[in-house]
Short mmCIF file of C-alpha atoms and ligand atoms in Angstrom, two decimals:
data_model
loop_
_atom_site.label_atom_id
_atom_site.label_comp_id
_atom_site.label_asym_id
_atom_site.label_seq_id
_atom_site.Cartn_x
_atom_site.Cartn_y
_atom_site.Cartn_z
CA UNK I 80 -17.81 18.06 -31.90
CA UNK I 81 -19.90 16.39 -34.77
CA UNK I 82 -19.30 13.35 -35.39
CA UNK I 83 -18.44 11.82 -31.45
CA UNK I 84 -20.35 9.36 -29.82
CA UNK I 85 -23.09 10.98 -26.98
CA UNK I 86 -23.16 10.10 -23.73
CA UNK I 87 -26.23 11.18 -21.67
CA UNK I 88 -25.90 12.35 -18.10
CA UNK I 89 -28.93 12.25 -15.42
CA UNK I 90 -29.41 15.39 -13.45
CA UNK I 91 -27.61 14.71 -10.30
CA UNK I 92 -24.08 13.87 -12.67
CA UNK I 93 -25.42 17.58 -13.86
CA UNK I 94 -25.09 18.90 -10.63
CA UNK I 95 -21.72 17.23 -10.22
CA UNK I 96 -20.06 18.72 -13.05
CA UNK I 97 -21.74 22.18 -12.43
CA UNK I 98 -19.96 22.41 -8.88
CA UNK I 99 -16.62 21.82 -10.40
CA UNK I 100 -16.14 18.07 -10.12
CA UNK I 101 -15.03 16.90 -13.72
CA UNK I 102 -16.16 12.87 -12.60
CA UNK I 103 -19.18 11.35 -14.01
CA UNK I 104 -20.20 8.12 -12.26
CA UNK I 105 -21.14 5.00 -14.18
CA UNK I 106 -24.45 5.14 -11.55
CA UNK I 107 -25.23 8.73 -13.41
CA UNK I 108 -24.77 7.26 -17.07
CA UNK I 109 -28.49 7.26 -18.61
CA UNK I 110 -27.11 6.21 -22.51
CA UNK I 111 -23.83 5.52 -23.91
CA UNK I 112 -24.84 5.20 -27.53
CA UNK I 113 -21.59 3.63 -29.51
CA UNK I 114 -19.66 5.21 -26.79
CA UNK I 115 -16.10 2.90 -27.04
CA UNK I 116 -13.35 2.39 -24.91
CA UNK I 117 -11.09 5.41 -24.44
CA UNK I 118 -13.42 7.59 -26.52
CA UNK I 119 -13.77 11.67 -26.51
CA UNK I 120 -17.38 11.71 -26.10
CA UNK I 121 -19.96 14.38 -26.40
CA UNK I 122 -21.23 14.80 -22.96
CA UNK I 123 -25.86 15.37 -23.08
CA UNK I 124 -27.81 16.08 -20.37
CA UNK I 125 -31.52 14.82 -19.68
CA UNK I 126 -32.76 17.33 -21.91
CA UNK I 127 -30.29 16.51 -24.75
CA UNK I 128 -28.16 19.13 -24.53
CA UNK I 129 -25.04 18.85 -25.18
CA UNK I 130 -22.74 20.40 -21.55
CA UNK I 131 -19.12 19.22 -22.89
CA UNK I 132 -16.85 16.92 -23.65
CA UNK I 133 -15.09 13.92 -21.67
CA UNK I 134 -12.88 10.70 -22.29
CA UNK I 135 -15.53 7.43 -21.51
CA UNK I 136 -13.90 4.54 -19.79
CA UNK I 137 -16.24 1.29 -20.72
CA UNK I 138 -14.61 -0.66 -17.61
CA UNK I 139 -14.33 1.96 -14.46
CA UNK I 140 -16.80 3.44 -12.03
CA UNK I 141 -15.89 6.67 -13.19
CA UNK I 142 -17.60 5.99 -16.77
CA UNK I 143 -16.83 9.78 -17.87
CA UNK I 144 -13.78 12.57 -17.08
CA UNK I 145 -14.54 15.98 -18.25
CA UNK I 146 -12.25 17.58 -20.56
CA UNK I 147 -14.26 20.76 -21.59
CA UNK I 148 -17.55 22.34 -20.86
CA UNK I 149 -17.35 24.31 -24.11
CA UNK I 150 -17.98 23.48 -27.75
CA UNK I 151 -14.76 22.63 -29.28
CA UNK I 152 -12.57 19.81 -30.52
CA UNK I 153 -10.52 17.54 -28.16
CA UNK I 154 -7.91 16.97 -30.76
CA UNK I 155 -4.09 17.45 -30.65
CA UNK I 156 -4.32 21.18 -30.96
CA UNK I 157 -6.37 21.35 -27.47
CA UNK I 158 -3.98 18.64 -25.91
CA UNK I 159 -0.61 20.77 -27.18
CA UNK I 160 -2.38 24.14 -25.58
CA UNK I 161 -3.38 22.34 -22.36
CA UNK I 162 0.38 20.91 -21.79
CA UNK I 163 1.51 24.57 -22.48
CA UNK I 164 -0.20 26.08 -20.31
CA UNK I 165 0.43 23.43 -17.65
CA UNK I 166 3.84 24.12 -18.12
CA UNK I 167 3.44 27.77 -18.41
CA UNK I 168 2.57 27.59 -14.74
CA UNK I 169 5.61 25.71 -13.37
CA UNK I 170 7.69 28.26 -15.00
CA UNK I 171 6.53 30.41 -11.83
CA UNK I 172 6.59 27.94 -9.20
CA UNK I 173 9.15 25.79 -9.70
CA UNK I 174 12.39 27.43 -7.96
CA UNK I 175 16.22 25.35 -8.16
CA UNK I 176 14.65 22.18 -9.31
CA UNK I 177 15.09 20.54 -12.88
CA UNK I 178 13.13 17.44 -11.55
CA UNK I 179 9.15 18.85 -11.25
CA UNK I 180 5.50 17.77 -12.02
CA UNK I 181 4.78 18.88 -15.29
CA UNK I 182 1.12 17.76 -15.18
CA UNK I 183 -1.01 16.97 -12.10
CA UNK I 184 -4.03 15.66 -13.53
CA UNK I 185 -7.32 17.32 -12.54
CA UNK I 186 -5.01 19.73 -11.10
CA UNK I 187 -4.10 20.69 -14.64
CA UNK I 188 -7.38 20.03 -16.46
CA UNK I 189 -6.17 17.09 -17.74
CA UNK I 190 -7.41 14.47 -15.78
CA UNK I 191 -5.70 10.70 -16.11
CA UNK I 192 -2.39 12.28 -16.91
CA UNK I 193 0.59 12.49 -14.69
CA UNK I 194 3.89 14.04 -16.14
CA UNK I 195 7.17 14.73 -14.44
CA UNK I 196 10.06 15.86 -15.39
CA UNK I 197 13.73 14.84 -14.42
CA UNK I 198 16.07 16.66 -16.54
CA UNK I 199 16.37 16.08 -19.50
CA UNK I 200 13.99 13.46 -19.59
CA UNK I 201 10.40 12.52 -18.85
CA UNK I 202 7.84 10.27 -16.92
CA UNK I 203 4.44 9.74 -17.48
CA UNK I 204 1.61 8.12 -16.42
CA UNK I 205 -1.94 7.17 -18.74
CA UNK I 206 -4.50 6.27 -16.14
CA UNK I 207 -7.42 6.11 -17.82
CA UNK I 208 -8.24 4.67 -21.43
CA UNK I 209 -8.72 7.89 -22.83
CA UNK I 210 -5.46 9.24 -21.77
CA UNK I 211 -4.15 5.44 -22.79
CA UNK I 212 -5.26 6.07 -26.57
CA UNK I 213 -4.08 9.45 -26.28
CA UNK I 214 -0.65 8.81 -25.94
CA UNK I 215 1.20 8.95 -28.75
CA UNK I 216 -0.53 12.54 -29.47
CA UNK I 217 0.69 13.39 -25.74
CA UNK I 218 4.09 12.44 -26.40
CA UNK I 219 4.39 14.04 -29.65
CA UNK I 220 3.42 17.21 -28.02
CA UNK I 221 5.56 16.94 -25.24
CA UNK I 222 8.23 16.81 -27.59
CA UNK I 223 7.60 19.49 -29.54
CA UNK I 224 7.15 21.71 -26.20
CA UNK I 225 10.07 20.76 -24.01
CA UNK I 226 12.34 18.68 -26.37
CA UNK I 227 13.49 15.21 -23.72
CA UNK I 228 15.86 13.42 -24.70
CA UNK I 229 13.21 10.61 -23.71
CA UNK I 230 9.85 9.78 -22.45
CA UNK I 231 8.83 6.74 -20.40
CA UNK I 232 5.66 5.82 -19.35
CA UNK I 233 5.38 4.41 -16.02
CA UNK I 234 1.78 2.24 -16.47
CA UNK I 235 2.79 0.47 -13.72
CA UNK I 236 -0.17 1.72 -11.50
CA UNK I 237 -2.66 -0.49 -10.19
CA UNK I 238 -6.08 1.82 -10.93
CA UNK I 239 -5.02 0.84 -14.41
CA UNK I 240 -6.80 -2.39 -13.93
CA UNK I 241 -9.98 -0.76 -13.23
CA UNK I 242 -9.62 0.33 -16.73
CA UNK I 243 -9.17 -2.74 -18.29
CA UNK I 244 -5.02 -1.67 -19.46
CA UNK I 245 -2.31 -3.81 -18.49
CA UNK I 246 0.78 -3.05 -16.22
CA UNK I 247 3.49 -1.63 -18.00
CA UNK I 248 6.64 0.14 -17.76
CA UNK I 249 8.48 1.23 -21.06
CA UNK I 250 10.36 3.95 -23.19
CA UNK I 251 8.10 5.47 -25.38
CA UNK I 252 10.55 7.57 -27.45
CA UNK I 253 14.17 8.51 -27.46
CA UNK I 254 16.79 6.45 -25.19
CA UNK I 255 16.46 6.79 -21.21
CA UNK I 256 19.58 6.48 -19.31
CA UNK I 257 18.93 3.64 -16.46
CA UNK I 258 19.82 6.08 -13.68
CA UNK I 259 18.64 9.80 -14.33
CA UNK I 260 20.49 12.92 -13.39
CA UNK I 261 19.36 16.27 -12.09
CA UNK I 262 19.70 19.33 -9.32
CA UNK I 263 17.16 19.85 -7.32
CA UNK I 264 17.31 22.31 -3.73
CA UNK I 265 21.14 22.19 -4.56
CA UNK I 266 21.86 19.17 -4.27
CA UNK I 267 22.41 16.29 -7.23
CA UNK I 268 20.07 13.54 -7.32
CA UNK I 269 19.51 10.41 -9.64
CA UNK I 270 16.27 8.27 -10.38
CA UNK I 271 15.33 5.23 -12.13
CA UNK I 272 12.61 6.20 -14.06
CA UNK I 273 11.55 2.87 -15.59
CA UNK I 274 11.89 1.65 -12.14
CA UNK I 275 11.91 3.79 -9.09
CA UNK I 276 9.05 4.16 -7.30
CA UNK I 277 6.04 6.31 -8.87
CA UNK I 278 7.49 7.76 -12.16
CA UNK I 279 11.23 7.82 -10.91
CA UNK I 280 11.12 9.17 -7.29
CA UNK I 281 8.84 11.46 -5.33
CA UNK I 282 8.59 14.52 -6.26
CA UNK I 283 5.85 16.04 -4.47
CA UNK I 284 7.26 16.66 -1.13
CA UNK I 285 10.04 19.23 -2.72
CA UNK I 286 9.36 22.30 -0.36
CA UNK I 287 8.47 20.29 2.14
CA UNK I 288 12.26 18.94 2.17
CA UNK I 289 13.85 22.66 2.34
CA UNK I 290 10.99 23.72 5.05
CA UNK I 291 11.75 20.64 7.95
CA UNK I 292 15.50 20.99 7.03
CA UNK I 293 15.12 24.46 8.63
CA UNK I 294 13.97 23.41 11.81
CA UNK I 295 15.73 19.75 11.85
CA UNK I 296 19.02 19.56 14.21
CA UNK I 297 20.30 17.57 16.41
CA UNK I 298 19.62 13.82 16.14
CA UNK I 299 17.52 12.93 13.25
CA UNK I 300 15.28 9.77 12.01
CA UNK I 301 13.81 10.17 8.76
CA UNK I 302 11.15 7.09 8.59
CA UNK I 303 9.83 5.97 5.12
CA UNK I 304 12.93 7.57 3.70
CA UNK I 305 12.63 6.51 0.08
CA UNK I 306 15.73 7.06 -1.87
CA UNK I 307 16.16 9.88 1.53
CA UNK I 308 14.66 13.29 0.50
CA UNK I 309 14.50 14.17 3.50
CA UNK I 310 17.45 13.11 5.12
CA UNK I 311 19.81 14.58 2.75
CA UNK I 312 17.94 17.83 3.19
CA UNK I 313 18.24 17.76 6.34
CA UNK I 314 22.04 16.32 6.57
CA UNK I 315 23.32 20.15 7.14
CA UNK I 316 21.70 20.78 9.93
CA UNK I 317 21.98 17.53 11.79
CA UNK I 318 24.65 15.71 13.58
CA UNK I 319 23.44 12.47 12.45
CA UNK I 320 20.83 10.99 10.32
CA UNK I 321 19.22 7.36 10.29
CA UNK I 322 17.37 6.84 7.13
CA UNK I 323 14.62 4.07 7.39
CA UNK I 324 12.91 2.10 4.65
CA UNK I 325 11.54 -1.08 3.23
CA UNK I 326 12.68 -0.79 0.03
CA UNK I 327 15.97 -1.90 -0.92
CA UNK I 328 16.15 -0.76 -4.51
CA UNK I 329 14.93 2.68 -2.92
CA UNK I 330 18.11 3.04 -0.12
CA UNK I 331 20.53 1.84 -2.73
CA UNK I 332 19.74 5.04 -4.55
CA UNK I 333 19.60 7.24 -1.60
CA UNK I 334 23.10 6.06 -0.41
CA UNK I 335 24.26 6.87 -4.33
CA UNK I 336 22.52 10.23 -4.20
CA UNK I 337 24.54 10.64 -0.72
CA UNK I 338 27.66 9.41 -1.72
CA UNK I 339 27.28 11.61 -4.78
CA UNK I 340 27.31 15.07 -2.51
CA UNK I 341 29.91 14.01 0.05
CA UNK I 342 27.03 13.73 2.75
CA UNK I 343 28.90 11.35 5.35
CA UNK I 344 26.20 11.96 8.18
CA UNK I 345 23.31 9.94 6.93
CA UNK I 346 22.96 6.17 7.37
CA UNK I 347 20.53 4.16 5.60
CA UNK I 348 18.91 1.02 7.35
CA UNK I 349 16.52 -1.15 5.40
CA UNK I 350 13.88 -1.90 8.23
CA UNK I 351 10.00 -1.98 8.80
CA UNK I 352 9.31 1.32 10.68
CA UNK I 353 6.60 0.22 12.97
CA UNK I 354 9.12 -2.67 14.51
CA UNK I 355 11.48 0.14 14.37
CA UNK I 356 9.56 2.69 16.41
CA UNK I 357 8.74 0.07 19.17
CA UNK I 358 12.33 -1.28 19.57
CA UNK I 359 13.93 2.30 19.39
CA UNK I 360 10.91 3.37 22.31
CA UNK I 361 11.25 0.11 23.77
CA UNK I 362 15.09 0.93 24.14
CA UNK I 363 14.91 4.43 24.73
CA UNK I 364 16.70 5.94 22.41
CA UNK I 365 15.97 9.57 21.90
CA UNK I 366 15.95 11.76 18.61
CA UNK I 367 15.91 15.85 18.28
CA UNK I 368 14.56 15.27 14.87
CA UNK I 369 11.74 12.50 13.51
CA UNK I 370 10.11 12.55 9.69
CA UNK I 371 7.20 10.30 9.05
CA UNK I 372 6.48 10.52 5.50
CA UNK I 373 4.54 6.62 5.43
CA UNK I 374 2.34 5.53 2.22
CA UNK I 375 -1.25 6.45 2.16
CA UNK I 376 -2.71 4.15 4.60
CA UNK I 377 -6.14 5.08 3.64
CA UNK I 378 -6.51 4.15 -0.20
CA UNK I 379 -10.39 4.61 0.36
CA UNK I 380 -12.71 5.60 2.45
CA UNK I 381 -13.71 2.33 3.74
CA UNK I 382 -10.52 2.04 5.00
CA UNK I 383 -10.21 5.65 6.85
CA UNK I 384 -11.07 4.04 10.54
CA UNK I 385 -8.11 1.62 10.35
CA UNK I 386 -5.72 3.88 8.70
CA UNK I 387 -6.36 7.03 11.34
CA UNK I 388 -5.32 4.39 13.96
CA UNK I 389 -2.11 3.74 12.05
CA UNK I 390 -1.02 7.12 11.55
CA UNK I 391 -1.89 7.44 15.15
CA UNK I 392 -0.24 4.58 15.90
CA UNK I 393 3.37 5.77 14.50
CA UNK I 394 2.76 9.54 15.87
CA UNK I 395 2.59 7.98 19.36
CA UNK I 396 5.75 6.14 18.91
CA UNK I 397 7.59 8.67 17.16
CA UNK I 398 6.50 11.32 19.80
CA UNK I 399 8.15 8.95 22.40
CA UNK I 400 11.48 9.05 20.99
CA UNK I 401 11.63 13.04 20.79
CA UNK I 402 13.74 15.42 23.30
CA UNK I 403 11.88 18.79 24.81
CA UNK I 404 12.70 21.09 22.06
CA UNK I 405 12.31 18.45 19.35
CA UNK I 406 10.55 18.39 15.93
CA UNK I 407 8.20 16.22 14.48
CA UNK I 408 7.44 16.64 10.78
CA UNK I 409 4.52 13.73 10.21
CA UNK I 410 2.42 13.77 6.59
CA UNK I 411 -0.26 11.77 4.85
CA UNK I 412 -0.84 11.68 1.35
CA UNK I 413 -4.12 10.04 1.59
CA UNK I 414 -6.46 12.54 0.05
CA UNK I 415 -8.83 10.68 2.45
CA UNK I 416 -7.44 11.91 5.83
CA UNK I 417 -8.33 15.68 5.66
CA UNK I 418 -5.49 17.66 7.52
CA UNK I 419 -8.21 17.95 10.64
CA UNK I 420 -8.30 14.38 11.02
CA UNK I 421 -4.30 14.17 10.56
CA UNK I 422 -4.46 17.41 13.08
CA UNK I 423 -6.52 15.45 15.85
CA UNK I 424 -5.03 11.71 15.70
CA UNK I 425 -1.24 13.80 15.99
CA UNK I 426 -3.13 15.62 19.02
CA UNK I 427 -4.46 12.15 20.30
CA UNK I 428 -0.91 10.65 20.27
CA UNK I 429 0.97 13.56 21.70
CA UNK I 430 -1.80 13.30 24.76
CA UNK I 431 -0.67 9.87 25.08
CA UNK I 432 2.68 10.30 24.89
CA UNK I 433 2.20 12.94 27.51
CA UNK I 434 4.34 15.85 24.90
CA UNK I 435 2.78 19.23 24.40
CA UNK I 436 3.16 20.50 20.86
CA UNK I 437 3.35 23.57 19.12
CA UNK I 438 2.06 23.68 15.41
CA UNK I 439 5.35 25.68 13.61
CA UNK I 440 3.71 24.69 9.51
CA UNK I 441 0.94 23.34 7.98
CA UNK I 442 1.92 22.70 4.56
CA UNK I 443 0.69 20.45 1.76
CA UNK I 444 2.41 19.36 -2.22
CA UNK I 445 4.22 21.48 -3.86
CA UNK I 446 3.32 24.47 -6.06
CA UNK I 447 3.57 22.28 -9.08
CA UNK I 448 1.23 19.08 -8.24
CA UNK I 449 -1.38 22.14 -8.28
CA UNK I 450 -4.98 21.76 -6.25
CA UNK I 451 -8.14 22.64 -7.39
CA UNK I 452 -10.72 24.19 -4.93
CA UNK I 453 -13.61 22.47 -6.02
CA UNK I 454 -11.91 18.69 -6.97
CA UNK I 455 -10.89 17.78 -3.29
CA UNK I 456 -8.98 14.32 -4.78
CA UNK I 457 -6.13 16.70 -5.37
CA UNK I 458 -5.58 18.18 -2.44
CA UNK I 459 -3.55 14.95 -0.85
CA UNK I 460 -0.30 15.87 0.78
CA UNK I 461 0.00 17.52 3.93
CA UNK I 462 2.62 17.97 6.24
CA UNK I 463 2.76 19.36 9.74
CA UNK I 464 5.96 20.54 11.34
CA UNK I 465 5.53 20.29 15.03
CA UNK I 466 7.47 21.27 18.16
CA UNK I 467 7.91 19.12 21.38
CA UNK I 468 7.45 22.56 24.27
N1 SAH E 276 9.80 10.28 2.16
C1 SAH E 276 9.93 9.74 0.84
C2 SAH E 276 8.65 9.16 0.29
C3 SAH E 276 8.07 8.07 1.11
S1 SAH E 276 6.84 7.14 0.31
C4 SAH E 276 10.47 10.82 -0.09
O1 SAH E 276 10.43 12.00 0.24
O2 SAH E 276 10.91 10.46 -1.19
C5 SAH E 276 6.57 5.85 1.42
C6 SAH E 276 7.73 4.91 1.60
O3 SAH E 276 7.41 4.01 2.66
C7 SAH E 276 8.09 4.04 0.42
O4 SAH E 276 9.43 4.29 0.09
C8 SAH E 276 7.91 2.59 0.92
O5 SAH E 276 8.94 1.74 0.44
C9 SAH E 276 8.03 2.76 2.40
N2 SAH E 276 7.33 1.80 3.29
C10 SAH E 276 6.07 1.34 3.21
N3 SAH E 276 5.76 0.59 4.28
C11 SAH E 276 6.85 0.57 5.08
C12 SAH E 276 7.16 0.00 6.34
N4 SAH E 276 6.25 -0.71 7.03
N5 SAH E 276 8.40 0.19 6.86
C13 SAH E 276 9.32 0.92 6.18
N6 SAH E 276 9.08 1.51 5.00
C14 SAH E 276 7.87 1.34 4.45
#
């Protein structure tokens, strides 16, 4: 590592890093020497020894992001055997899908880098400046190891600005097809990858679809539908399906993807769910089925308070509208609401509502958007499946 700029750590950042939190606050930066945006930097502690390696961000709170506690290079040979071995591991978790996460981040000891796959093709996402300078090296790798026929990166995302890097969307190499093609859970789906929402479409509730479609029957509202992963999974084994969302570039997709697998029971509605939820209680309509899949309402922990009262909020309603014998699959992918809290506002709204409910699953991402035990950021998703006794 001769030859990188030093970056000196106080003790508590120390600490940090020892219990398994790569993150080094800007509060916890003693020195930066000539420490540059989007640097690999030598990581020092308060003695002056050197405990790793980490890309420096010169703009965010989080100044450093630790790429290795040991001694060695950050160059395009470590980056080529990280994305291996990231995808290595999806090789045993990912079952009848050819759309998956490729790279999760923390999750895959590569933190400020988001991959997916679709196909043939792939999606990424440079949050931080280090991953930002990195990404011609990152592409070139990921074409050696998996061979797309293109790669787009989605820098659409707003904690880019915290970094100082613009918003963009763009194809990075080869030629990407506006609308995407791939199997996943049987069934053929499309994205927009320059577009869609995220890096094409979500990807992380992919289990989650196959586990409510075995419970969901009768009636069925899916509610924050997207492009309707849910409601096509769970078109089988329903008599009907109402597919709500605000998004109208998302539902023209879904009703594509529908149309594309001869699903005739799903209907997509472009509405705002809360309005929804009251004039469906208000008019007493009743489902055997309800999803609530909403956007993180908590995007920090100042705003935890007001966001456990609107996932409480749409429980309540949503509980209202369900039969006895009816199943409520509700999520949050704030990784600020901790399943407990999800478990007790669900609890407080189904007192309300005056249902009992039996827990059937407690589930959370899939396999391939991987957690670490000690980085709790990446534990986000969860998903309850619930029964109306
Ligand atoms: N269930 C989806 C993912 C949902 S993400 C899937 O599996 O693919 C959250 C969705 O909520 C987004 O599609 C967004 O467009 C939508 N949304 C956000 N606020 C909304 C509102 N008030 N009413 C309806 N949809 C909303």
């Amino acid at each position: 590592m001769a030859g990188i700029p030093s970056v000196t750590i106080n003790r508590k950042a120390e600490d940090r890093l020892r219990s398994g939190h790569p993150w080094v606050y800007s509060s916890d930066v003693t020195a930066r020497g000539s420490a540059a945006a989007g640097d690999v930097v030598r990581v020092v502690n308060a003695r002056g020894k050197a405990v790793g390696a980490a890309h420096y961000s010169s703009t965010s709170q989080i100044t450093l992001r630790m790429l290795t506690d040991k001694p060695e290079s950050v160059d395009r040979a470590f980056f080529r055997e990280r994305l291996a071995r990231a995808l290595d591991f999806r090789k045993e978790v990912v079952r009848d899908s050819e759309a998956y996460r490729v790279v999760h981040a923390e999750g895959d000891l590569l933190p400020g880098l988001i991959v997916d796959r679709y196909g043939e093709y792939l999606s990424a996402q440079f949050l931080d400046q280090g991953m930002d300078r990195s990404r011609d090296t990152i592409a070139g790798c990921l074409q050696e190891l998996i061979a797309p026929r293109g790669i787009v990166a989605r820098n659409d995302v707003p904690v880019r600005k915290l970094e100082g890097l613009p918003l963009e969307s763009e194809v990075v190499s080869g030629e990407v097809p506006s609308a995407v093609c791939f199997q996943m859970n049987g069934l053929r789906l499309s994205a927009d990858l320059l577009h869609g929402q995220k890096t094409g479409i979500y990807l992380d509730q992919r289990e989650n679809y196959l586990a409510v479609a075995r419970h969901a029957h009768g009636r069925a509202l899916d509610a924050f539908t997207s492009t309707g992963g849910f409601a096509l999974h769970m078109a089988p084994r329903c008599e009907t399906v109402e597919a709500v969302d605000s998004s109208a570039a998302a539902l023209k997709t879904g009703a594509a993807i529908r149309d594309e697998n001869g699903i005739v029971n799903v209907e997509f509605r472009e509405a705002n769910v809360f309005d929804l939820l009251a004039s469906y209680s208000a008019a007493k309509r009743e489902f055997d089925t309800v999803v609530l899949d909403p956007p993180a309402f908590a995007k920090s922990r100042k705003t935890l308070d007001s966001a456990l009262r609107g996932y409480k909020e749409i429980n309540f309603k949503a509980l209202r509208l369900l039969r006895r014998g009816g199943i409520l699959a509700t999520c949050s992918c704030s990784h600020h609401v901790m399943e407990a809290m999800l478990l007790e506002v669900v609890a407080e709204a189904a007192l309300d509502a005056g249902k009992t409910l039996r827990v059937l699953e407690r589930r959370v991402q899939a396999q391939d958007h991987p957690i670490l035990l000690t980085v709790p950021e990446t534990l986000y998703l969860k998903c309850l499946i619930l029964q109306v006794l």
